[in-house]
mmCIF file of C-alpha atoms and ligand atoms in Angstrom:
data_model
loop_
_atom_site.group_PDB
_atom_site.id
_atom_site.type_symbol
_atom_site.label_atom_id
_atom_site.label_comp_id
_atom_site.label_asym_id
_atom_site.label_seq_id
_atom_site.Cartn_x
_atom_site.Cartn_y
_atom_site.Cartn_z
ATOM 1 C CA MET A 540 16.085 30.006 -39.505
ATOM 2 C CA GLU A 541 17.150 33.055 -37.545
ATOM 3 C CA ARG A 542 17.048 32.677 -33.777
ATOM 4 C CA ARG A 543 16.748 35.453 -31.249
ATOM 5 C CA PRO A 544 17.442 35.540 -27.515
ATOM 6 C CA PHE A 545 13.990 35.317 -25.923
ATOM 7 C CA GLY A 546 14.546 38.076 -23.419
ATOM 8 C CA LYS A 547 15.574 37.041 -19.930
ATOM 9 C CA THR A 548 14.336 33.466 -20.388
ATOM 10 C CA GLY A 549 17.886 32.595 -21.424
ATOM 11 C CA LEU A 550 16.570 30.651 -24.439
ATOM 12 C CA ASP A 551 17.201 31.286 -28.108
ATOM 13 C CA VAL A 552 14.016 30.903 -30.152
ATOM 14 C CA SER A 553 13.386 30.760 -33.876
ATOM 15 C CA VAL A 554 11.657 33.825 -35.303
ATOM 16 C CA LEU A 555 8.719 31.574 -36.170
ATOM 17 C CA THR A 556 7.000 29.512 -33.489
ATOM 18 C CA LEU A 557 4.722 26.595 -34.344
ATOM 19 C CA GLY A 558 1.297 27.352 -32.891
ATOM 20 C CA THR A 559 -0.885 24.267 -32.387
ATOM 21 C CA MET A 560 -4.349 25.715 -31.913
ATOM 22 C CA ARG A 561 -5.594 24.602 -35.328
ATOM 23 C CA LEU A 562 -4.616 20.928 -35.519
ATOM 24 C CA LEU A 563 -6.914 18.621 -37.464
ATOM 25 C CA HIS A 564 -10.021 17.784 -35.355
ATOM 26 C CA GLY A 565 -8.129 19.437 -32.491
ATOM 27 C CA TRP A 566 -11.269 20.864 -30.905
ATOM 28 C CA ASP A 567 -13.513 17.813 -31.260
ATOM 29 C CA ALA A 568 -14.684 16.150 -28.059
ATOM 30 C CA PRO A 569 -13.603 14.063 -26.291
ATOM 31 C CA HIS A 570 -10.181 15.673 -26.072
ATOM 32 C CA ASP A 571 -8.477 12.463 -24.957
ATOM 33 C CA HIS A 572 -9.514 10.686 -28.163
ATOM 34 C CA LEU A 573 -6.806 11.133 -30.801
ATOM 35 C CA PRO A 574 -8.046 10.063 -34.253
ATOM 36 C CA ASP A 575 -5.546 8.517 -36.629
ATOM 37 C CA ASP A 576 -5.884 11.331 -39.158
ATOM 38 C CA SER A 577 -5.199 13.947 -36.441
ATOM 39 C CA LEU A 578 -2.081 12.090 -35.376
ATOM 40 C CA GLU A 579 -0.896 11.739 -38.944
ATOM 41 C CA SER A 580 -1.534 15.418 -39.721
ATOM 42 C CA THR A 581 0.116 16.606 -36.499
ATOM 43 C CA HIS A 582 3.132 14.421 -37.253
ATOM 44 C CA ARG A 583 3.506 16.019 -40.690
ATOM 45 C CA ILE A 584 3.091 19.549 -39.327
ATOM 46 C CA VAL A 585 5.549 19.143 -36.463
ATOM 47 C CA SER A 586 8.091 17.356 -38.679
ATOM 48 C CA ALA A 587 7.885 20.080 -41.308
ATOM 49 C CA ALA A 588 8.237 22.843 -38.726
ATOM 50 C CA LEU A 589 11.207 21.327 -36.919
ATOM 51 C CA SER A 590 12.903 20.441 -40.203
ATOM 52 C CA ALA A 591 12.510 24.066 -41.304
ATOM 53 C CA GLY A 592 14.400 25.264 -38.231
ATOM 54 C CA ILE A 593 11.493 26.197 -35.971
ATOM 55 C CA ASN A 594 12.560 25.324 -32.442
ATOM 56 C CA LEU A 595 9.584 26.513 -30.373
ATOM 57 C CA ILE A 596 6.216 24.727 -30.257
ATOM 58 C CA GLU A 597 3.359 26.492 -28.514
ATOM 59 C CA SER A 598 0.311 24.804 -27.020
ATOM 60 C CA ALA A 599 -2.186 25.350 -24.202
ATOM 61 C CA ARG A 600 -4.299 23.400 -21.756
ATOM 62 C CA GLY A 601 -7.258 25.068 -23.420
ATOM 63 C CA TYR A 602 -6.440 24.061 -27.002
ATOM 64 C CA GLY A 603 -8.553 20.903 -27.114
ATOM 65 C CA LYS A 604 -6.419 17.884 -28.063
ATOM 66 C CA SER A 605 -3.281 19.919 -28.791
ATOM 67 C CA GLU A 606 -1.113 18.931 -25.809
ATOM 68 C CA ARG A 607 -2.086 15.280 -26.151
ATOM 69 C CA LEU A 608 -1.430 15.205 -29.892
ATOM 70 C CA LEU A 609 2.020 16.702 -29.345
ATOM 71 C CA GLY A 610 2.704 14.208 -26.562
ATOM 72 C CA ALA A 611 1.834 11.347 -28.906
ATOM 73 C CA VAL A 612 3.709 12.620 -31.935
ATOM 74 C CA LEU A 613 6.915 14.199 -30.634
ATOM 75 C CA PRO A 614 8.586 10.913 -29.529
ATOM 76 C CA GLN A 615 7.926 9.440 -32.998
ATOM 77 C CA ILE A 616 9.634 12.232 -34.879
ATOM 78 C CA GLY A 617 13.097 11.292 -33.761
ATOM 79 C CA ILE A 618 14.399 14.780 -33.106
ATOM 80 C CA PRO A 619 16.138 14.956 -29.715
ATOM 81 C CA ARG A 620 14.174 16.788 -27.032
ATOM 82 C CA ALA A 621 17.077 19.198 -26.511
ATOM 83 C CA HIS A 622 16.598 20.511 -30.072
ATOM 84 C CA TYR A 623 13.225 22.159 -29.473
ATOM 85 C CA ARG A 624 11.394 24.082 -26.785
ATOM 86 C CA ILE A 625 7.838 23.609 -25.598
ATOM 87 C CA MET A 626 5.634 26.438 -24.427
ATOM 88 C CA THR A 627 2.260 25.706 -22.940
ATOM 89 C CA LYS A 628 -0.307 27.772 -21.111
ATOM 90 C CA ALA A 629 -3.049 27.375 -18.540
ATOM 91 C CA PRO A 630 -5.492 29.905 -17.131
ATOM 92 C CA PRO A 631 -4.795 31.350 -13.687
ATOM 93 C CA ALA A 632 -6.265 28.662 -11.411
ATOM 94 C CA PRO A 633 -8.332 29.617 -8.331
ATOM 95 C CA THR A 634 -5.797 28.059 -5.941
ATOM 96 C CA ALA A 635 -2.127 27.086 -5.897
ATOM 97 C CA ARG A 636 -3.162 23.466 -5.552
ATOM 98 C CA GLU A 637 -5.229 23.557 -8.754
ATOM 99 C CA MET A 638 -2.504 25.489 -10.550
ATOM 100 C CA ARG A 639 -0.050 22.744 -9.677
ATOM 101 C CA GLN A 640 -2.499 20.111 -10.857
ATOM 102 C CA TRP A 641 -2.822 21.874 -14.200
ATOM 103 C CA ILE A 642 0.967 22.025 -14.585
ATOM 104 C CA ASP A 643 1.150 18.307 -13.822
ATOM 105 C CA ASP A 644 -1.652 17.649 -16.320
ATOM 106 C CA SER A 645 0.265 19.472 -19.045
ATOM 107 C CA LEU A 646 3.455 17.551 -18.295
ATOM 108 C CA THR A 647 1.552 14.272 -18.523
ATOM 109 C CA ARG A 648 -0.290 15.169 -21.718
ATOM 110 C CA LEU A 649 2.856 16.453 -23.382
ATOM 111 C CA GLY A 650 4.854 13.453 -22.152
ATOM 112 C CA ILE A 651 7.816 15.568 -21.079
ATOM 113 C CA ASP A 652 9.708 16.184 -17.843
ATOM 114 C CA THR A 653 10.046 19.958 -18.174
ATOM 115 C CA ILE A 654 7.946 22.647 -19.805
ATOM 116 C CA ASP A 655 10.530 25.121 -21.039
ATOM 117 C CA LEU A 656 8.138 28.095 -21.069
ATOM 118 C CA PHE A 657 4.946 28.126 -19.016
ATOM 119 C CA ALA A 658 2.444 30.954 -19.449
ATOM 120 C CA LEU A 659 -0.662 32.002 -17.593
ATOM 121 C CA HIS A 660 -3.241 31.983 -20.360
ATOM 122 C CA GLY A 661 -5.314 35.112 -20.683
ATOM 123 C CA LEU A 662 -4.524 37.622 -17.920
ATOM 124 C CA ASN A 663 -7.272 39.825 -19.260
ATOM 125 C CA ARG A 664 -9.213 41.163 -16.285
ATOM 126 C CA GLU A 665 -8.554 43.173 -13.152
ATOM 127 C CA GLU A 666 -9.206 40.065 -11.053
ATOM 128 C CA HIS A 667 -6.465 38.225 -12.938
ATOM 129 C CA LEU A 668 -4.020 40.963 -11.957
ATOM 130 C CA ALA A 669 -5.255 40.853 -8.360
ATOM 131 C CA ALA A 670 -4.786 37.061 -8.289
ATOM 132 C CA LEU A 671 -1.049 37.579 -8.714
ATOM 133 C CA ASP A 672 -0.891 39.162 -5.266
ATOM 134 C CA VAL A 673 -2.764 36.384 -3.453
ATOM 135 C CA ARG A 674 -0.604 34.685 -0.880
ATOM 136 C CA ASN A 675 -0.198 31.002 -1.747
ATOM 137 C CA GLY A 676 -1.847 31.647 -5.103
ATOM 138 C CA VAL A 677 -0.963 30.962 -8.718
ATOM 139 C CA LEU A 678 2.503 32.501 -8.581
ATOM 140 C CA THR A 679 3.391 30.387 -5.552
ATOM 141 C CA ALA A 680 2.521 27.260 -7.516
ATOM 142 C CA LEU A 681 4.505 28.409 -10.532
ATOM 143 C CA ARG A 682 7.597 29.269 -8.479
ATOM 144 C CA GLN A 683 7.385 25.937 -6.666
ATOM 145 C CA ALA A 684 7.157 24.040 -9.969
ATOM 146 C CA GLN A 685 10.068 26.089 -11.249
ATOM 147 C CA ASP A 686 12.163 25.222 -8.189
ATOM 148 C CA GLU A 687 11.419 21.561 -8.820
ATOM 149 C CA GLY A 688 12.546 21.841 -12.431
ATOM 150 C CA LEU A 689 9.090 21.114 -13.841
ATOM 151 C CA ILE A 690 8.822 24.416 -15.657
ATOM 152 C CA GLY A 691 11.413 26.852 -16.913
ATOM 153 C CA ALA A 692 10.641 30.503 -17.568
ATOM 154 C CA ILE A 693 7.268 31.942 -16.557
ATOM 155 C CA GLY A 694 5.202 34.274 -18.712
ATOM 156 C CA PHE A 695 1.644 35.178 -19.575
ATOM 157 C CA SER A 696 -0.572 35.835 -22.537
ATOM 158 C CA GLY A 697 -2.523 39.068 -22.419
ATOM 159 C CA HIS A 698 -5.603 40.065 -24.387
ATOM 160 C CA ALA A 699 -6.542 43.009 -22.181
ATOM 161 C CA ALA A 700 -6.854 46.629 -23.265
ATOM 162 C CA PRO A 701 -3.476 48.400 -23.244
ATOM 163 C CA PRO A 702 -3.767 50.099 -19.803
ATOM 164 C CA LEU A 703 -4.341 46.816 -17.943
ATOM 165 C CA LEU A 704 -1.781 44.967 -20.033
ATOM 166 C CA LEU A 705 0.815 47.604 -19.122
ATOM 167 C CA ARG A 706 0.042 47.234 -15.416
ATOM 168 C CA ILE A 707 0.428 43.448 -15.595
ATOM 169 C CA LEU A 708 3.746 43.811 -17.380
ATOM 170 C CA ALA A 709 4.902 46.354 -14.815
ATOM 171 C CA THR A 710 4.497 43.861 -11.948
ATOM 172 C CA GLY A 711 7.828 42.439 -13.083
ATOM 173 C CA HIS A 712 6.673 38.882 -12.282
ATOM 174 C CA PHE A 713 7.170 37.512 -15.769
ATOM 175 C CA ASP A 714 9.998 36.537 -18.105
ATOM 176 C CA PHE A 715 7.999 36.686 -21.338
ATOM 177 C CA VAL A 716 4.676 37.803 -22.774
ATOM 178 C CA ASN A 717 2.443 36.661 -25.635
ATOM 179 C CA LEU A 718 0.401 39.516 -27.047
ATOM 180 C CA HIS A 719 -1.469 40.913 -30.057
ATOM 181 C CA TYR A 720 0.507 43.389 -32.114
ATOM 182 C CA TYR A 721 0.404 43.639 -35.900
ATOM 183 C CA ARG A 722 0.829 46.051 -38.780
ATOM 184 C CA PHE A 723 -2.934 46.555 -38.802
ATOM 185 C CA ARG A 724 -3.309 46.711 -35.003
ATOM 186 C CA ARG A 725 -0.620 48.682 -33.255
ATOM 187 C CA ALA A 726 -2.402 49.489 -29.993
ATOM 188 C CA ASN A 727 0.077 47.400 -28.011
ATOM 189 C CA HIS A 728 3.085 49.366 -29.165
ATOM 190 C CA ALA A 729 3.697 50.655 -25.621
ATOM 191 C CA ALA A 730 3.331 47.141 -24.205
ATOM 192 C CA VAL A 731 6.022 45.838 -26.558
ATOM 193 C CA ALA A 732 8.264 48.743 -25.554
ATOM 194 C CA LEU A 733 7.708 48.098 -21.837
ATOM 195 C CA ALA A 734 8.330 44.372 -22.238
ATOM 196 C CA GLN A 735 11.551 45.206 -24.032
ATOM 197 C CA ALA A 736 12.602 47.633 -21.298
ATOM 198 C CA LEU A 737 11.951 44.890 -18.733
ATOM 199 C CA GLY A 738 14.072 42.439 -20.711
ATOM 200 C CA MET A 739 11.145 40.144 -21.440
ATOM 201 C CA GLY A 740 10.720 37.784 -24.349
ATOM 202 C CA VAL A 741 7.918 38.862 -26.708
ATOM 203 C CA LEU A 742 5.878 36.358 -28.738
ATOM 204 C CA ILE A 743 3.283 37.668 -31.181
ATOM 205 C CA ILE A 744 0.005 35.750 -31.090
ATOM 206 C CA SER A 745 -1.597 34.743 -34.385
ATOM 207 C CA PRO A 746 -0.077 37.441 -36.617
ATOM 208 C CA ASN A 747 -1.980 36.446 -39.722
ATOM 209 C CA ASP A 748 -5.378 35.357 -38.419
ATOM 210 C CA LYS A 749 -6.035 37.838 -35.610
ATOM 211 C CA GLY A 750 -3.713 40.188 -37.458
ATOM 212 C CA GLY A 751 -6.178 40.558 -40.336
ATOM 213 C CA ARG A 752 -7.049 37.143 -41.807
ATOM 214 C CA LEU A 753 -4.078 37.713 -44.041
ATOM 215 C CA TYR A 754 -4.184 34.137 -45.334
ATOM 216 C CA GLU A 755 -7.072 35.233 -47.527
ATOM 217 C CA PRO A 756 -6.296 38.850 -48.361
ATOM 218 C CA PRO A 757 -8.583 41.024 -50.460
ATOM 219 C CA GLU A 758 -7.280 41.902 -53.910
ATOM 220 C CA LYS A 759 -6.641 45.519 -52.956
ATOM 221 C CA LEU A 760 -4.375 44.518 -50.087
ATOM 222 C CA ARG A 761 -2.580 41.989 -52.267
ATOM 223 C CA THR A 762 -1.877 44.693 -54.815
ATOM 224 C CA LEU A 763 -0.664 47.186 -52.223
ATOM 225 C CA CYS A 764 1.689 44.603 -50.665
ATOM 226 C CA ALA A 765 3.171 43.299 -53.927
ATOM 227 C CA PRO A 766 5.737 41.809 -54.484
ATOM 228 C CA LEU A 767 5.192 40.330 -51.003
ATOM 229 C CA HIS A 768 2.107 38.461 -49.847
ATOM 230 C CA PRO A 769 0.328 40.538 -47.146
ATOM 231 C CA ALA A 770 1.111 37.842 -44.550
ATOM 232 C CA GLN A 771 4.784 38.030 -45.501
ATOM 233 C CA PHE A 772 4.780 41.802 -45.302
ATOM 234 C CA ASN A 773 3.137 41.712 -41.862
ATOM 235 C CA GLU A 774 5.705 39.202 -40.624
ATOM 236 C CA ARG A 775 8.624 41.203 -41.977
ATOM 237 C CA TRP A 776 7.174 44.390 -40.492
ATOM 238 C CA LEU A 777 6.920 42.676 -37.097
ATOM 239 C CA LEU A 778 10.394 41.195 -37.206
ATOM 240 C CA ALA A 779 11.818 44.600 -38.058
ATOM 241 C CA GLN A 780 10.303 46.065 -34.862
ATOM 242 C CA SER A 781 12.540 46.387 -31.879
ATOM 243 C CA GLY A 782 11.742 44.045 -28.980
ATOM 244 C CA ILE A 783 9.884 41.323 -30.912
ATOM 245 C CA HIS A 784 11.419 37.861 -30.895
ATOM 246 C CA THR A 785 9.066 35.302 -32.394
ATOM 247 C CA LEU A 786 5.751 35.038 -34.263
ATOM 248 C CA SER A 787 3.410 32.153 -33.523
ATOM 249 C CA ILE A 788 2.168 30.657 -36.784
ATOM 250 C CA GLY A 789 -0.822 28.387 -36.279
ATOM 251 C CA LEU A 790 -0.679 25.710 -38.977
ATOM 252 C CA SER A 791 -3.557 23.397 -39.801
ATOM 253 C CA GLU A 792 -1.567 21.660 -42.549
ATOM 254 C CA PRO A 793 2.133 21.621 -43.453
ATOM 255 C CA GLU A 794 1.442 23.061 -46.902
ATOM 256 C CA GLN A 795 0.859 26.448 -45.201
ATOM 257 C CA LEU A 796 4.462 26.666 -44.026
ATOM 258 C CA PRO A 797 6.292 27.563 -47.292
ATOM 259 C CA LEU A 798 4.514 30.939 -47.529
ATOM 260 C CA HIS A 799 6.168 31.946 -44.260
ATOM 261 C CA LEU A 800 9.544 30.423 -45.055
ATOM 262 C CA GLU A 801 9.616 32.146 -48.417
ATOM 263 C CA GLY A 802 8.739 35.428 -46.729
ATOM 264 C CA LEU A 803 11.736 35.140 -44.436
ATOM 265 C CA ARG A 804 14.248 34.345 -47.117
ATOM 266 C CA ALA A 805 15.562 37.865 -47.723
ATOM 267 C CA THR A 806 17.460 39.550 -44.920
ATOM 268 C CA PRO A 807 17.389 41.986 -43.272
ATOM 269 C CA ALA A 808 13.620 42.036 -42.714
ATOM 270 C CA TRP A 809 13.314 45.680 -43.768
ATOM 271 C CA GLY A 810 14.545 46.943 -47.125
ATOM 272 C CA GLN A 811 13.429 49.080 -50.049
ATOM 273 C CA ASP A 812 10.520 46.806 -51.029
ATOM 274 C CA GLU A 813 9.141 46.818 -47.506
ATOM 275 C CA GLN A 814 9.510 50.585 -47.167
ATOM 276 C CA GLU A 815 7.663 51.194 -50.422
ATOM 277 C CA ILE A 816 4.836 48.875 -49.344
ATOM 278 C CA ALA A 817 4.663 50.715 -46.013
ATOM 279 C CA TRP A 818 4.384 54.051 -47.827
ATOM 280 C CA ARG A 819 1.581 52.753 -50.050
ATOM 281 C CA LEU A 820 -0.355 51.483 -47.019
ATOM 282 C CA GLU A 821 0.182 54.753 -45.170
ATOM 283 C CA ALA A 822 -0.972 56.754 -48.182
ATOM 284 C CA GLU A 823 -4.263 54.822 -48.191
ATOM 285 C CA GLU A 824 -4.697 55.353 -44.462
ATOM 286 C CA SER A 825 -3.812 59.009 -44.408
ATOM 287 C CA ARG A 826 -7.144 59.867 -46.057
ATOM 288 C CA SER A 827 -9.230 58.140 -43.372
ATOM 289 C CA SER A 828 -10.615 60.106 -40.434
ATOM 290 C CA LEU A 829 -10.611 56.812 -38.467
ATOM 291 C CA ARG A 830 -6.883 56.187 -38.680
ATOM 292 C CA ASP A 831 -6.248 56.742 -34.946
ATOM 293 C CA CYS A 832 -9.256 54.764 -33.712
ATOM 294 C CA GLY A 833 -8.228 51.702 -31.736
ATOM 295 C CA GLN A 834 -4.577 52.312 -32.582
ATOM 296 C CA ASN A 835 -3.575 55.211 -30.372
ATOM 297 C CA CYS A 836 -6.943 56.669 -29.386
ATOM 298 C CA PHE A 837 -9.519 55.092 -27.080
ATOM 299 C CA ASP A 838 -10.900 58.313 -25.631
ATOM 300 C CA CYS A 839 -14.585 57.672 -26.396
ATOM 301 C CA LEU A 840 -14.739 54.754 -23.949
ATOM 302 C CA PRO A 841 -16.528 53.713 -21.877
ATOM 303 C CA CYS A 842 -19.773 53.293 -23.752
ATOM 304 C CA PRO A 843 -22.635 52.631 -21.314
ATOM 305 C CA GLN A 844 -23.896 49.913 -23.652
ATOM 306 C CA GLY A 845 -20.522 48.161 -23.755
ATOM 307 C CA ILE A 846 -19.783 48.856 -27.422
ATOM 308 C CA GLU A 847 -16.050 48.732 -28.112
ATOM 309 C CA ILE A 848 -16.172 51.881 -30.221
ATOM 310 C CA PRO A 849 -12.434 52.235 -31.018
ATOM 311 C CA GLU A 850 -12.082 48.595 -32.062
ATOM 312 C CA ILE A 851 -15.211 48.751 -34.232
ATOM 313 C CA LEU A 852 -13.947 51.903 -35.940
ATOM 314 C CA ARG A 853 -10.479 50.391 -36.387
ATOM 315 C CA MET A 854 -12.056 47.534 -38.289
ATOM 316 C CA ASP A 855 -14.247 49.885 -40.304
ATOM 317 C CA HIS A 856 -11.081 51.823 -41.167
ATOM 318 C CA LEU A 857 -9.585 48.579 -42.520
ATOM 319 C CA ILE A 858 -12.686 48.094 -44.668
ATOM 320 C CA HIS A 859 -12.447 51.638 -46.061
ATOM 321 C CA CYS A 860 -8.706 51.506 -46.722
ATOM 322 C CA PHE A 861 -8.029 47.886 -47.641
ATOM 323 C CA ASP A 862 -11.384 46.160 -48.361
ATOM 324 C CA MET A 863 -10.878 43.976 -45.267
ATOM 325 C CA ALA A 864 -14.591 43.367 -44.665
ATOM 326 C CA HIS A 865 -14.028 39.612 -44.318
ATOM 327 C CA PHE A 866 -11.739 40.247 -41.361
ATOM 328 C CA ALA A 867 -13.998 42.877 -39.805
ATOM 329 C CA ARG A 868 -17.019 40.551 -39.934
ATOM 330 C CA TYR A 869 -14.953 37.709 -38.480
ATOM 331 C CA ARG A 870 -13.746 39.773 -35.513
ATOM 332 C CA TYR A 871 -17.105 41.430 -34.955
ATOM 333 C CA GLY A 872 -18.658 37.964 -34.949
ATOM 334 C CA MET A 873 -16.342 36.980 -32.085
ATOM 335 C CA MET A 874 -17.340 39.908 -29.866
ATOM 336 C CA ARG A 875 -19.437 39.071 -26.814
ATOM 337 C CA PRO A 876 -20.632 41.475 -24.116
ATOM 338 C CA GLY A 877 -18.516 41.023 -20.990
ATOM 339 C CA ASP A 878 -16.231 38.472 -22.631
ATOM 340 C CA HIS A 879 -12.626 38.832 -21.548
ATOM 341 C CA TRP A 880 -11.106 37.528 -24.795
ATOM 342 C CA VAL A 881 -12.989 39.597 -27.388
ATOM 343 C CA PRO A 882 -15.356 41.930 -25.503
ATOM 344 C CA GLY A 883 -18.001 44.062 -27.139
ATOM 345 C CA ALA A 884 -21.759 44.560 -27.364
ATOM 346 C CA ARG A 885 -23.725 44.335 -30.620
ATOM 347 C CA LEU A 886 -23.823 47.551 -32.611
ATOM 348 C CA SER A 887 -27.594 47.471 -32.460
ATOM 349 C CA CYS A 888 -27.238 48.321 -28.755
ATOM 350 C CA CYS A 889 -26.262 51.924 -29.545
ATOM 351 C CA ASP A 890 -29.158 54.063 -28.305
ATOM 352 C CA ARG A 891 -27.514 57.299 -29.497
ATOM 353 C CA CYS A 892 -27.164 58.559 -25.941
ATOM 354 C CA GLY A 893 -24.316 60.807 -27.090
ATOM 355 C CA ALA A 894 -22.059 60.128 -24.094
ATOM 356 C CA CYS A 895 -19.130 59.327 -26.388
ATOM 357 C CA LEU A 896 -19.357 62.470 -28.508
ATOM 358 C CA PRO A 897 -17.682 65.096 -26.278
ATOM 359 C CA ARG A 898 -14.750 62.757 -25.609
ATOM 360 C CA CYS A 899 -13.667 62.483 -29.233
ATOM 361 C CA PRO A 900 -10.703 64.758 -30.031
ATOM 362 C CA ARG A 901 -11.633 64.602 -33.720
ATOM 363 C CA ALA A 902 -15.274 65.468 -33.071
ATOM 364 C CA LEU A 903 -16.335 62.417 -35.057
ATOM 365 C CA PRO A 904 -20.068 61.672 -35.422
ATOM 366 C CA ILE A 905 -19.700 58.364 -33.612
ATOM 367 C CA PRO A 906 -23.313 57.079 -33.649
ATOM 368 C CA GLU A 907 -23.545 57.688 -37.402
ATOM 369 C CA LEU A 908 -20.189 56.014 -37.948
ATOM 370 C CA LEU A 909 -21.308 53.002 -35.939
ATOM 371 C CA ALA A 910 -24.526 52.760 -37.945
ATOM 372 C CA GLY A 911 -22.435 52.623 -41.129
ATOM 373 C CA ALA A 912 -20.112 50.030 -39.587
ATOM 374 C CA GLN A 913 -23.126 47.946 -38.620
ATOM 375 C CA ARG A 914 -24.325 47.884 -42.239
ATOM 376 C CA ARG A 915 -20.898 46.624 -43.334
ATOM 377 C CA MET A 916 -20.123 44.191 -40.490
ATOM 378 C CA ASP A 917 -23.561 42.937 -39.521
ATOM 379 C CA PRO A 918 -25.663 43.222 -42.670
ATOM 380 C CA GLY A 919 -27.953 40.312 -41.721
HETATM 381 S S1 SF4 B 1370 -24.001 57.105 -28.544
HETATM 382 FE FE1 SF4 B 1370 -23.950 54.862 -28.800
HETATM 383 S S2 SF4 B 1370 -21.771 54.393 -28.914
HETATM 384 FE FE2 SF4 B 1370 -21.904 56.470 -28.046
HETATM 385 S S3 SF4 B 1370 -21.872 56.114 -25.829
HETATM 386 FE FE3 SF4 B 1370 -24.037 56.184 -26.473
HETATM 387 S S4 SF4 B 1370 -24.599 54.034 -26.817
HETATM 388 FE FE4 SF4 B 1370 -22.350 54.145 -26.775
HETATM 389 S S1 SF4 B 1371 -12.393 59.190 -29.444
HETATM 390 FE FE1 SF4 B 1371 -12.794 59.609 -31.615
HETATM 391 S S2 SF4 B 1371 -10.791 59.295 -32.613
HETATM 392 FE FE2 SF4 B 1371 -10.691 58.356 -30.588
HETATM 393 S S3 SF4 B 1371 -11.272 56.202 -30.914
HETATM 394 FE FE3 SF4 B 1371 -13.128 57.258 -30.351
HETATM 395 S S4 SF4 B 1371 -14.053 57.891 -32.296
HETATM 396 FE FE4 SF4 B 1371 -11.927 57.344 -32.722
#
């Protein structure tokens, strides 16, 4: 499998990363109980991934049993530790002392001496950015652990809106970033470009699930992406973009891996087939008045009710163009007011105050559009 230099981390990483958020029973409590079938399934997934040439495994303190399952399984697989890299993540802790404890916890759970890539998980709010400047705070703990050889390169995962994500990147504190960027969600284009300019490694989070539930594509999207599967097209589109190094594929069973391997077989990533698919997708989108919403326009924010108007209209655009209602309902179902992972109030909260209307450069009838989106995404 192709490997790419992961920015200034100094590591070469495979273009696919094994994400371990979806391991069998991985979220069941208690997290220190590892059922036999979880161990067996994790063993098969990790073995298949490493055998296929994947050399980066991604976990997180917050992924239930994931770190512990990896710690139990990796020594049994018989592949030397030097042949693969481990990335794990933890939220920004309130104090340096707690941050260090969480690093030590991850080392213990993973059963390793060094975490090659350690990321702050979810720098999504202003206070997370401010925490980076606290004397004797999270960065102090990370640098100390780095000096002691407990962690290698330091990065973060960011789920914030583009302006805040850009400011976090611009601090220059980090060697790599994990972010959301996909064919069907390009809002972080500038963040990828800035990360590239800063020499950072760029990992794409969940390209096929958060990128559009492309594992279960609607027939229209399948047809438009033929001869590729939509997930394969999305992956090839990403790998053809400048500045992107690896895509984290979250497997729940090893049988899901061949789709991705098959999709990578032809090189280079971008050729005549891909260009023709791109043209067909663009032709569908060109007819939609919502094509800029949540991609390169966010001007209608803020909504006093907390509705994430651009993101809602981006998803409604995907329904109109590609029949992606299953994805839109899934993402809308994850939205919570004030949440820092997937923020957004219910569409029923729109009181038609009209505050958004004068901000729209396309003069779109936003309350009416949201009412239509509500019928499609929240029919119950
Ligand atoms: S009209 Fe609705 S969507 Fe627009 S700002 Fe008011 S509450 Fe928000
Ligand atoms: S301002 Fe208009 S074009 Fe921009 S995201 Fe909002 S509704 Fe869409």
